PDB file of C-alpha atoms in Angstrom:
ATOM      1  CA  UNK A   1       0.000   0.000   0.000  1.00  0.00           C
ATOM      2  CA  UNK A   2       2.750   1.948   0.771  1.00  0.00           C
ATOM      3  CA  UNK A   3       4.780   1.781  -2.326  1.00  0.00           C
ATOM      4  CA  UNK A   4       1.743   2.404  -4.467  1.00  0.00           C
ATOM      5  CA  UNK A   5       0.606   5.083  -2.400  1.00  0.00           C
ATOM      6  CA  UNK A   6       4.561   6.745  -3.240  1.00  0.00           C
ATOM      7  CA  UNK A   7       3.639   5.440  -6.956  1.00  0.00           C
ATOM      8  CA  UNK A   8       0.655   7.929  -7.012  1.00  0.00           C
ATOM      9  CA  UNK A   9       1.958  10.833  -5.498  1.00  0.00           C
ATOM     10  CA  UNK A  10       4.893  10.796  -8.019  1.00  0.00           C
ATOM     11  CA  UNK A  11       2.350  10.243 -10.996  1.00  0.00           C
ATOM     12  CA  UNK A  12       0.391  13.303  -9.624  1.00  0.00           C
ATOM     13  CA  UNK A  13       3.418  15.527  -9.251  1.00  0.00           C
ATOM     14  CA  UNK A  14       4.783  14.765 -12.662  1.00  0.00           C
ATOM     15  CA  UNK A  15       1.351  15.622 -13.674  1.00  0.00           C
ATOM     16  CA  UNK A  16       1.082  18.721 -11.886  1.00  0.00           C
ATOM     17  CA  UNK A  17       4.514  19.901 -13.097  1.00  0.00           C
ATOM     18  CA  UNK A  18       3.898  19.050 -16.552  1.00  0.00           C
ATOM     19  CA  UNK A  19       0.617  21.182 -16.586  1.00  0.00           C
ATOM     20  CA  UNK A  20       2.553  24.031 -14.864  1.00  0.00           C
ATOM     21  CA  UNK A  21       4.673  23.986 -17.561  1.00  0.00           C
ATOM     22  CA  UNK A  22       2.305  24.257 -20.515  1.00  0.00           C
ATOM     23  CA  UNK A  23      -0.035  26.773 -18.191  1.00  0.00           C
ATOM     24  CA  UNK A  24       3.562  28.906 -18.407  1.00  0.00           C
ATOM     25  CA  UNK A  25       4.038  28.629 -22.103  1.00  0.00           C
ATOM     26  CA  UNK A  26       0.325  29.588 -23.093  1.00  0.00           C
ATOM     27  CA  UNK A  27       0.868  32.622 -20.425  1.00  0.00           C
ATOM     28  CA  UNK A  28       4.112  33.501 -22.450  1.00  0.00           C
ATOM     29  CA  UNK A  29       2.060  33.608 -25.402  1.00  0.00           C
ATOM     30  CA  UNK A  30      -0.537  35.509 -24.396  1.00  0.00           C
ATOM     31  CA  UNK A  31       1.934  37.923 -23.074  1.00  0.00           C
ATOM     32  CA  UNK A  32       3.718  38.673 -26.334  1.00  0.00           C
ATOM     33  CA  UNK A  33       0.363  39.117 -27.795  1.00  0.00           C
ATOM     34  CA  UNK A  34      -1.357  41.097 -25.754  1.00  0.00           C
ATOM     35  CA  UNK A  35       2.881  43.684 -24.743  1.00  0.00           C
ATOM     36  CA  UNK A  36       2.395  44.238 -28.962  1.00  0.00           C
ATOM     37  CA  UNK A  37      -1.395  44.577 -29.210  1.00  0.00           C
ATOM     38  CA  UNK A  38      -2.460  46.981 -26.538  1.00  0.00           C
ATOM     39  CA  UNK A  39       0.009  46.702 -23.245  1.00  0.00           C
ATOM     40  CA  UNK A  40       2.699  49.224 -24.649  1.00  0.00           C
ATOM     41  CA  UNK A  41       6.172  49.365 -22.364  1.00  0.00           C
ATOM     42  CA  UNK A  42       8.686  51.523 -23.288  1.00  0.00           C
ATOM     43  CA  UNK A  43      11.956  52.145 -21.025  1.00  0.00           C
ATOM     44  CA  UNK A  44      14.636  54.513 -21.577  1.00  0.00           C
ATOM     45  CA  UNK A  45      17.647  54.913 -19.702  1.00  0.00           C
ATOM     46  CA  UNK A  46      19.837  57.754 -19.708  1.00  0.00           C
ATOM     47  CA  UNK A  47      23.474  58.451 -18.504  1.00  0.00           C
ATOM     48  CA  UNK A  48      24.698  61.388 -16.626  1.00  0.00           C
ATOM     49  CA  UNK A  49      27.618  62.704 -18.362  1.00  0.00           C
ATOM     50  CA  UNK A  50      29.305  64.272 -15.542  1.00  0.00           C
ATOM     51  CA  UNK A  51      29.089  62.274 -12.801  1.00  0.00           C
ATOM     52  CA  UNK A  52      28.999  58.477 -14.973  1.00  0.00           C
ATOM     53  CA  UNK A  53      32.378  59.537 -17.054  1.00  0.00           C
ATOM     54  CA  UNK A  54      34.043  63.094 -16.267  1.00  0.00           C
ATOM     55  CA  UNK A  55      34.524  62.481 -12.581  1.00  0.00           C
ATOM     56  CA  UNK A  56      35.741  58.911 -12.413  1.00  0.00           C
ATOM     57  CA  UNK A  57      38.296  60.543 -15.342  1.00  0.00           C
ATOM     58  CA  UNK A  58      39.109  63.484 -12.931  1.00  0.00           C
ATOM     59  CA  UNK A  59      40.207  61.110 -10.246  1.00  0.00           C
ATOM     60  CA  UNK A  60      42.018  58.269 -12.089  1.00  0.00           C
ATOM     61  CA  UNK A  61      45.482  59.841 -11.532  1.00  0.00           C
ATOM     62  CA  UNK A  62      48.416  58.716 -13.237  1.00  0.00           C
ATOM     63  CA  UNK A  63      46.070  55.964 -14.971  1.00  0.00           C
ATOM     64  CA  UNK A  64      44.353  58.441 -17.216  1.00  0.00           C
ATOM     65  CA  UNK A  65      46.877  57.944 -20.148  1.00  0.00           C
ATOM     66  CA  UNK A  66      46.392  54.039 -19.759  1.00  0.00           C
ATOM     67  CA  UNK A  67      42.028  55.145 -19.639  1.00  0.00           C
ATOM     68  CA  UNK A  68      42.930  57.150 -22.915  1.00  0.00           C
ATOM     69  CA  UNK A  69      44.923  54.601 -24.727  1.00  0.00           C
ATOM     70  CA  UNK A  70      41.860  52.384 -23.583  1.00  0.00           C
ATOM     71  CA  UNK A  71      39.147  54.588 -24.966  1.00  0.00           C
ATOM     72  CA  UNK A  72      40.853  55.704 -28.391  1.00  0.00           C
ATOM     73  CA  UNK A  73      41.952  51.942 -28.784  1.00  0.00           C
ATOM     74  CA  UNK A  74      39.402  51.368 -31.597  1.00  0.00           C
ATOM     75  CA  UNK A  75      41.050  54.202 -33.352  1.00  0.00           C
ATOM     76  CA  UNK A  76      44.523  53.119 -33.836  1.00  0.00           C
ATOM     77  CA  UNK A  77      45.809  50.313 -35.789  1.00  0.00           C
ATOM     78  CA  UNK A  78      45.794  46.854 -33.850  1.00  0.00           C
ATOM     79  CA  UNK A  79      48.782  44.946 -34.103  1.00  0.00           C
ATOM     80  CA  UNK A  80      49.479  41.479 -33.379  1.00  0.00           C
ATOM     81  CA  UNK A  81      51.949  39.589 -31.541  1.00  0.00           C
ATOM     82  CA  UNK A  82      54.946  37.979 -33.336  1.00  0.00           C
ATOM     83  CA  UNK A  83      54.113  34.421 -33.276  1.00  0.00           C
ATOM     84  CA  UNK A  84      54.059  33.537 -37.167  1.00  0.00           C
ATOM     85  CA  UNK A  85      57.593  34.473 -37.742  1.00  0.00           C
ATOM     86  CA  UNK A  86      60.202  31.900 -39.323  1.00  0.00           C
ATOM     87  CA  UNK A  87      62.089  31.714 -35.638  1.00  0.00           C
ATOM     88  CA  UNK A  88      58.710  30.627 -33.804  1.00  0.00           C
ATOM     89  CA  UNK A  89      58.610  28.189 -36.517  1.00  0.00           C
ATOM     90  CA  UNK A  90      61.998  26.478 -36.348  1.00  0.00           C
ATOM     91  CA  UNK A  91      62.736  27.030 -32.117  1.00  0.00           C
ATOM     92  CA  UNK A  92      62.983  24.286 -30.209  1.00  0.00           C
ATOM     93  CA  UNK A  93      59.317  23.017 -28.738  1.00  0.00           C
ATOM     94  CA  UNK A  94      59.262  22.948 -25.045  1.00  0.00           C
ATOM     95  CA  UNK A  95      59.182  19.074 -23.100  1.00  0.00           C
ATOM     96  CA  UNK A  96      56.209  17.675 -22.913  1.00  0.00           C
ATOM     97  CA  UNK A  97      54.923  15.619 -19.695  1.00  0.00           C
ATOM     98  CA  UNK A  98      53.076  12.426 -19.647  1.00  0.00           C
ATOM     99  CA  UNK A  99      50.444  13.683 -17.525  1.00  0.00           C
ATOM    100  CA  UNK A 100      49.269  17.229 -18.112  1.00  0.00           C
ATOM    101  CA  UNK A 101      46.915  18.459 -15.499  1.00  0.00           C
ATOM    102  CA  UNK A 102      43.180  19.808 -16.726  1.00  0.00           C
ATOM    103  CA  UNK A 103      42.046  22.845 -16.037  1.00  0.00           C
ATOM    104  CA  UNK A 104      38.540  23.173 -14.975  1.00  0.00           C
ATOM    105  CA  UNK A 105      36.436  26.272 -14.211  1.00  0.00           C
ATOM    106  CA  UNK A 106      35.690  26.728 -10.896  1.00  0.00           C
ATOM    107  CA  UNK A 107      31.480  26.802 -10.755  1.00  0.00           C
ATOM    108  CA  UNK A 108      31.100  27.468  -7.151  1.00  0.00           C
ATOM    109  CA  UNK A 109      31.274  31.262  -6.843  1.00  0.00           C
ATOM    110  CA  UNK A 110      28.539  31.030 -10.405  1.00  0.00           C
ATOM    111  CA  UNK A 111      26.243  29.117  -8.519  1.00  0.00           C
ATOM    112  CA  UNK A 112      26.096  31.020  -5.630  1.00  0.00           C
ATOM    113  CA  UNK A 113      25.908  34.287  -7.802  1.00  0.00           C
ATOM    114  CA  UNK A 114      23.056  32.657  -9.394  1.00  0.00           C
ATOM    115  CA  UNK A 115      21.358  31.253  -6.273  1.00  0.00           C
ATOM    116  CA  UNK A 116      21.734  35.076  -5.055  1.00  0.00           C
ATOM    117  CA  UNK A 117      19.767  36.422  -7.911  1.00  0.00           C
ATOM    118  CA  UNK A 118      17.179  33.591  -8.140  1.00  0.00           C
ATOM    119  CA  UNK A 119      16.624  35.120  -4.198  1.00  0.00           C
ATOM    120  CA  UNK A 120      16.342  39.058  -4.942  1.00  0.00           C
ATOM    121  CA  UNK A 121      14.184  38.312  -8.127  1.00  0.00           C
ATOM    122  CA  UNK A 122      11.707  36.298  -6.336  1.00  0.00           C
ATOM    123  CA  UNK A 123      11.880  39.122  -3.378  1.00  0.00           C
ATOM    124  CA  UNK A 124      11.132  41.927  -5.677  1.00  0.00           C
ATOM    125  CA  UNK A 125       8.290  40.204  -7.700  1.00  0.00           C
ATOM    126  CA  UNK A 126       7.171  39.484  -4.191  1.00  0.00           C
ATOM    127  CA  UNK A 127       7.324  42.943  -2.623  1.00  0.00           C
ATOM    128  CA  UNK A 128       5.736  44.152  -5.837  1.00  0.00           C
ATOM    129  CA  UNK A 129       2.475  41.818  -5.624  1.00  0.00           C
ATOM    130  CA  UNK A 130       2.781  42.479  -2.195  1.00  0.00           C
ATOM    131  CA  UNK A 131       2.488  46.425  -2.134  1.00  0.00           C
ATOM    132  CA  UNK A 132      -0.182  45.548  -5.255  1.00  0.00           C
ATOM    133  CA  UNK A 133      -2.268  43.719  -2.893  1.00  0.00           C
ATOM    134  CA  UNK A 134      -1.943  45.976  -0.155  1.00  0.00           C
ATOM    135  CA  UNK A 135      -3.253  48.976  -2.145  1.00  0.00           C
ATOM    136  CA  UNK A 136      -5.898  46.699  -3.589  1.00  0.00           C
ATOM    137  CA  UNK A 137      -7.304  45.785  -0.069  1.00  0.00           C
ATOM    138  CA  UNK A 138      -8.151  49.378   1.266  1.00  0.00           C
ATOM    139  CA  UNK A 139     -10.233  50.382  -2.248  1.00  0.00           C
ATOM    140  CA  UNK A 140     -13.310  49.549  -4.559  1.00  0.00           C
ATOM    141  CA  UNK A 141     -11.817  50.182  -7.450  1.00  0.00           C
ATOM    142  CA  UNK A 142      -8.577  52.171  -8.835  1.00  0.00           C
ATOM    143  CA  UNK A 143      -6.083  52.515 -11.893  1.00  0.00           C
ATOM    144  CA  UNK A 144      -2.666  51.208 -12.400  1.00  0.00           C
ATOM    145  CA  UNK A 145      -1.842  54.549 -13.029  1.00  0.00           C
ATOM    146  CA  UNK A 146      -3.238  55.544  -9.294  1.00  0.00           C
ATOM    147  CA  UNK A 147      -1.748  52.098  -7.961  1.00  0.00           C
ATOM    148  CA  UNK A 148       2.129  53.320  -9.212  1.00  0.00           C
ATOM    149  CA  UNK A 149       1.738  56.981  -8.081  1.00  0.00           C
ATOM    150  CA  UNK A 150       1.505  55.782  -4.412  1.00  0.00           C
ATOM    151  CA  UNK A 151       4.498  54.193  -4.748  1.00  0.00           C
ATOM    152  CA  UNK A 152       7.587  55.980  -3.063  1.00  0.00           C
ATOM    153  CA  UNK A 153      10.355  57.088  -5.299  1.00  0.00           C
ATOM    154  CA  UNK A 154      12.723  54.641  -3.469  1.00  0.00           C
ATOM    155  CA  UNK A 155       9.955  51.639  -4.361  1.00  0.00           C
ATOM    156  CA  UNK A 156       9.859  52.540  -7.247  1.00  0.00           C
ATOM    157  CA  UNK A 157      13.846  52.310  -8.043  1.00  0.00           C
ATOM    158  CA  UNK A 158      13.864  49.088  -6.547  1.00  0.00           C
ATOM    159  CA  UNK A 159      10.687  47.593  -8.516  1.00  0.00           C
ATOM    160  CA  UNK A 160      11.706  49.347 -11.876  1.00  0.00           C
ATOM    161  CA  UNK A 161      14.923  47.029 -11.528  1.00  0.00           C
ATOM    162  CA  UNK A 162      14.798  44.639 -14.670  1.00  0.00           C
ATOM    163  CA  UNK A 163      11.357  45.788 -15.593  1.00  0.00           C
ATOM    164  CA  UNK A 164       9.796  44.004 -12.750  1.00  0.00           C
ATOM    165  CA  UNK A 165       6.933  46.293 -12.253  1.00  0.00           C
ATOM    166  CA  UNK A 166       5.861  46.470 -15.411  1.00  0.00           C
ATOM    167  CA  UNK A 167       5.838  42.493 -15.753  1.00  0.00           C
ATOM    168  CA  UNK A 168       3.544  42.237 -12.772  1.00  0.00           C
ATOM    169  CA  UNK A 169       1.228  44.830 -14.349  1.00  0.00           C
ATOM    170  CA  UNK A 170       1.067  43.087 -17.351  1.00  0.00           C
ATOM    171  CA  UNK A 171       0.314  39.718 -15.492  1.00  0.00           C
ATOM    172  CA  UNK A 172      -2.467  41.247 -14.066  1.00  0.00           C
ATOM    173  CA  UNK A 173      -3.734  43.016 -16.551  1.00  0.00           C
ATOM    174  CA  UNK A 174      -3.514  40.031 -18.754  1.00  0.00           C
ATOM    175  CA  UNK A 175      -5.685  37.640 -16.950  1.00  0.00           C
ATOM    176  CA  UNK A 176      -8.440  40.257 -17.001  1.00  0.00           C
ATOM    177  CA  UNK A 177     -10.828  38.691 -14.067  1.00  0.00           C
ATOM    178  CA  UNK A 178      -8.398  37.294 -11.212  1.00  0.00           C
ATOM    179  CA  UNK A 179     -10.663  34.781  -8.711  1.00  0.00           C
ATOM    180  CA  UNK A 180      -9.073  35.018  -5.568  1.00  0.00           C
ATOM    181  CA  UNK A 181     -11.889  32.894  -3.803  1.00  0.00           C
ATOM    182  CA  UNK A 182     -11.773  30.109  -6.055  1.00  0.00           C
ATOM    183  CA  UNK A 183      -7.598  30.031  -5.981  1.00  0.00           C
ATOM    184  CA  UNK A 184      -8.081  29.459  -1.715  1.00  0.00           C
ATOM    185  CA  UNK A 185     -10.134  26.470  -2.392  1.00  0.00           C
ATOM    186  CA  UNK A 186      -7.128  25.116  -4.961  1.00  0.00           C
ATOM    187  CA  UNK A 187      -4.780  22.410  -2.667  1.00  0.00           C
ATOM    188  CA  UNK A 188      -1.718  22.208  -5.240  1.00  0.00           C
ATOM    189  CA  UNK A 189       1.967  22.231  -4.837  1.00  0.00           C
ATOM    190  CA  UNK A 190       3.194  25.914  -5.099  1.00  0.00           C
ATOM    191  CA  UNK A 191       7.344  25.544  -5.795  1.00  0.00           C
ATOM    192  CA  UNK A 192       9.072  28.298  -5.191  1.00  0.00           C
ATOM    193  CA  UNK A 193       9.859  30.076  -8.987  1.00  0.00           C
ATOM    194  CA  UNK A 194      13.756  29.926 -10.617  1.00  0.00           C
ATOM    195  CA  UNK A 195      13.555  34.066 -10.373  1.00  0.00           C
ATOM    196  CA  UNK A 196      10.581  34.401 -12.758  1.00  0.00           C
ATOM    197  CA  UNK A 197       7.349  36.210 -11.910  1.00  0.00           C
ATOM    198  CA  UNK A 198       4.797  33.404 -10.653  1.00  0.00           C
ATOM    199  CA  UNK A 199       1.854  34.836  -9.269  1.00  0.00           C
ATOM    200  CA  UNK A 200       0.594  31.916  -7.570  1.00  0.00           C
ATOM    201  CA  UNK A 201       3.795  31.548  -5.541  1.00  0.00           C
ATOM    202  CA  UNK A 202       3.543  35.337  -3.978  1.00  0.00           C
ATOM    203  CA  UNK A 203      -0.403  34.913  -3.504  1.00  0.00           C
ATOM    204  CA  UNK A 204       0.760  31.692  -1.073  1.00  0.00           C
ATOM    205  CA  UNK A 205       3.437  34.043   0.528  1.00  0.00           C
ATOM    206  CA  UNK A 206       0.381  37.249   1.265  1.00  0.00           C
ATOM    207  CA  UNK A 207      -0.925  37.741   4.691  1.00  0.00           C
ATOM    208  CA  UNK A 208      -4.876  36.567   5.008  1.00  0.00           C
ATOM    209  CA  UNK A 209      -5.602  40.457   5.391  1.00  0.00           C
ATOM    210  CA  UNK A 210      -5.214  41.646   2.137  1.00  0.00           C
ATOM    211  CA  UNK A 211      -6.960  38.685   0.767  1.00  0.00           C
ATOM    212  CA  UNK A 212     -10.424  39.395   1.600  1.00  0.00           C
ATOM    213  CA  UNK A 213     -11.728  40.008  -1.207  1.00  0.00           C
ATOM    214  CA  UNK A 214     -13.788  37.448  -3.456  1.00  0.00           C
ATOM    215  CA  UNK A 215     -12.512  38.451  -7.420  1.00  0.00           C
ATOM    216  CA  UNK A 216     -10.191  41.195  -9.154  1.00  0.00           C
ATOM    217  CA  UNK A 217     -11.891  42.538 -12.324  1.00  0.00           C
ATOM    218  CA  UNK A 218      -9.262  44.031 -14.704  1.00  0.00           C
ATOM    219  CA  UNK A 219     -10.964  46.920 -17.510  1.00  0.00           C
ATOM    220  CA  UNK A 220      -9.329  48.271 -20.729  1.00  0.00           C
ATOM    221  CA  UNK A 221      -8.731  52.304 -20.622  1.00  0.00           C
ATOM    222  CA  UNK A 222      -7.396  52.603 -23.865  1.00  0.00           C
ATOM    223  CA  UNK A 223      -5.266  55.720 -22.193  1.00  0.00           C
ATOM    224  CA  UNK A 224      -1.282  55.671 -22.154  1.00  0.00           C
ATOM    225  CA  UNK A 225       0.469  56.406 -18.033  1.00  0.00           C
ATOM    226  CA  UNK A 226       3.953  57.657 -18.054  1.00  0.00           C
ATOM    227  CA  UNK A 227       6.345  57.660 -15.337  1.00  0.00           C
ATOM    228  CA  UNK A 228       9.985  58.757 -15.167  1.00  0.00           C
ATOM    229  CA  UNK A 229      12.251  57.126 -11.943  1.00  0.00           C
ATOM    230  CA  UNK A 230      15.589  58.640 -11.307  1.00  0.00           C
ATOM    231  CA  UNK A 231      18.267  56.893  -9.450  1.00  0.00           C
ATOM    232  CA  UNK A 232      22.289  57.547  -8.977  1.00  0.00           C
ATOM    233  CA  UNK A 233      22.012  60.168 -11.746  1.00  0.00           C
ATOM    234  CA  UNK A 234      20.289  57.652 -14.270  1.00  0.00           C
ATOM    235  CA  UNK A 235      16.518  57.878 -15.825  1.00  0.00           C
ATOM    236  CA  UNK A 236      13.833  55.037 -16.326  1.00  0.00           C
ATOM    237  CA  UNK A 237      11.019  56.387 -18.279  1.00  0.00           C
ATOM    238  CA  UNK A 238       8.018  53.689 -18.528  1.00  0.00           C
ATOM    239  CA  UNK A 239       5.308  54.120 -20.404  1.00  0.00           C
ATOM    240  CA  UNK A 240       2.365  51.856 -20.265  1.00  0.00           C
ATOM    241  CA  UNK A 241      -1.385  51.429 -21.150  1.00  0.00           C
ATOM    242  CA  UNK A 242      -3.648  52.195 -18.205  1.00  0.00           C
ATOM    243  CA  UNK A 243      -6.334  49.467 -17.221  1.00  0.00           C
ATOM    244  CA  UNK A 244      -8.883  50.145 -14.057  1.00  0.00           C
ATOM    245  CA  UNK A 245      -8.983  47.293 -11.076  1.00  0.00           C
ATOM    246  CA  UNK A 246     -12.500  46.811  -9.852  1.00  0.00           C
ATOM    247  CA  UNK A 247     -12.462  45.024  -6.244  1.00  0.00           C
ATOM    248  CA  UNK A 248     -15.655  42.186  -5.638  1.00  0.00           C
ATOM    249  CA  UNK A 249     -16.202  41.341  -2.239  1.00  0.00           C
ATOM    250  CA  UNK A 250     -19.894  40.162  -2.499  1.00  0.00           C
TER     251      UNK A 250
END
């Protein structure tokens, strides 16, 4: 009983994962669709010439000629190193040993980088649902466009980081009606995502409070919202379609 018991759960995991999986590549395609139909993001960054290039320049010291050389390298004529001359050809090669020893990259610094990111992805995609839902709790009914001008400048920085915000805007605006009554009732295995936006996963993560509500209705505006974020003397401008959020609790 035991082993088939093990047998079944296995079976129903596989299952589970394999529908995840083909849930997430219909959502991908809807998502193209719908970012070149009528969801619109555009993000432009922009350098500050002073403080990005001129000072570091200013305090390089004796290193600015090697910074020059550096910069006007592509202007200059590249030469090669003498290796296909006649005396390379004819000197003596050096001994060989029997056993020469392979060199191998060492992965674990990668993995740990990785394992980092994976970590502050899955914060900020849960920080962002989290401030979503914590707006959406205390209102009726609201835009996007209201939603992102209550963020603070610093949130906004910190959500804007690899267009995180606007993914989880176009999530939600994407699945137009979002049953949050019906997803309670659901028992199945939430895995924590590889750094990619999983909504499920953050809705499992939400205090009880902000989920007392029984459906999220998503609406069309047809109007464009623009908002500019400014951080260590760089600009993110992000423009997006607006779309109204209608809260059911009935």
């Amino acid at each position: 009983m035991a082993l088939n018991e093990i047998v079944s759960n296995i079976s129903q995991t596989i299952e589970e994962q394999r529908s995840l999986i083909n849930k997430k590549d219909s959502l991908s395609d809807s998502y193209s669709v719908l970012l070149r139909d009528s969801f619109v993001v555009n993000r432009f960054e922009r350098m500050n010439f002073e403080k990005d290039l001129l000072a570091p320049l200013r305090t390089i010291g004796d290193a600015l000629g090697d910074a020059a050389m550096f910069l006007l390298f592509p202007l200059v004529k590249p030469s090669f190193d003498n290796v296909f001359s006649v005396e390379n050809f004819y000197a003596p090669m050096g001994k060989m040993s029997e056993e020469e020893s392979e060199e191998g990259d060492d992965m674990t610094e990668t993995e740990e980088d990785g394992a980092n990111l994976i970590q502050i992805r899955n914060e900020r995609f849960y920080n962002i649902v989290f401030s979503f839902f914590r707006f959406v709790s205390k209102r009726h009914s609201f835009s996007a466009e209201e939603y992102i001008e209550s963020l603070t400048m610093s949130e906004l920085c910190d959500y804007c980081e690899e267009n995180a915000l606007p993914n989880v805007l176009l999530s939600i605006y994407s699945m137009q009606s979002l049953n949050i009554e019906e997803w309670k009732k659901e028992t199945d295995i939430i895995i924590e995502p590889l750094g990619d936006l999983e909504l499920a996963w953050c809705l499992s993560k939400m205090p009880e409070e902000y989920l007392n509500m029984k459906e999220i209705r998503v609406t069309k505006k047809d109007k464009p919202c623009q908002f500019l974020v400014r951080r260590d003397g760089k600009e993110y401008q992000i423009d997006l379609t607006d779309f109204d959020v209608e809260v059911v609790t009935v």
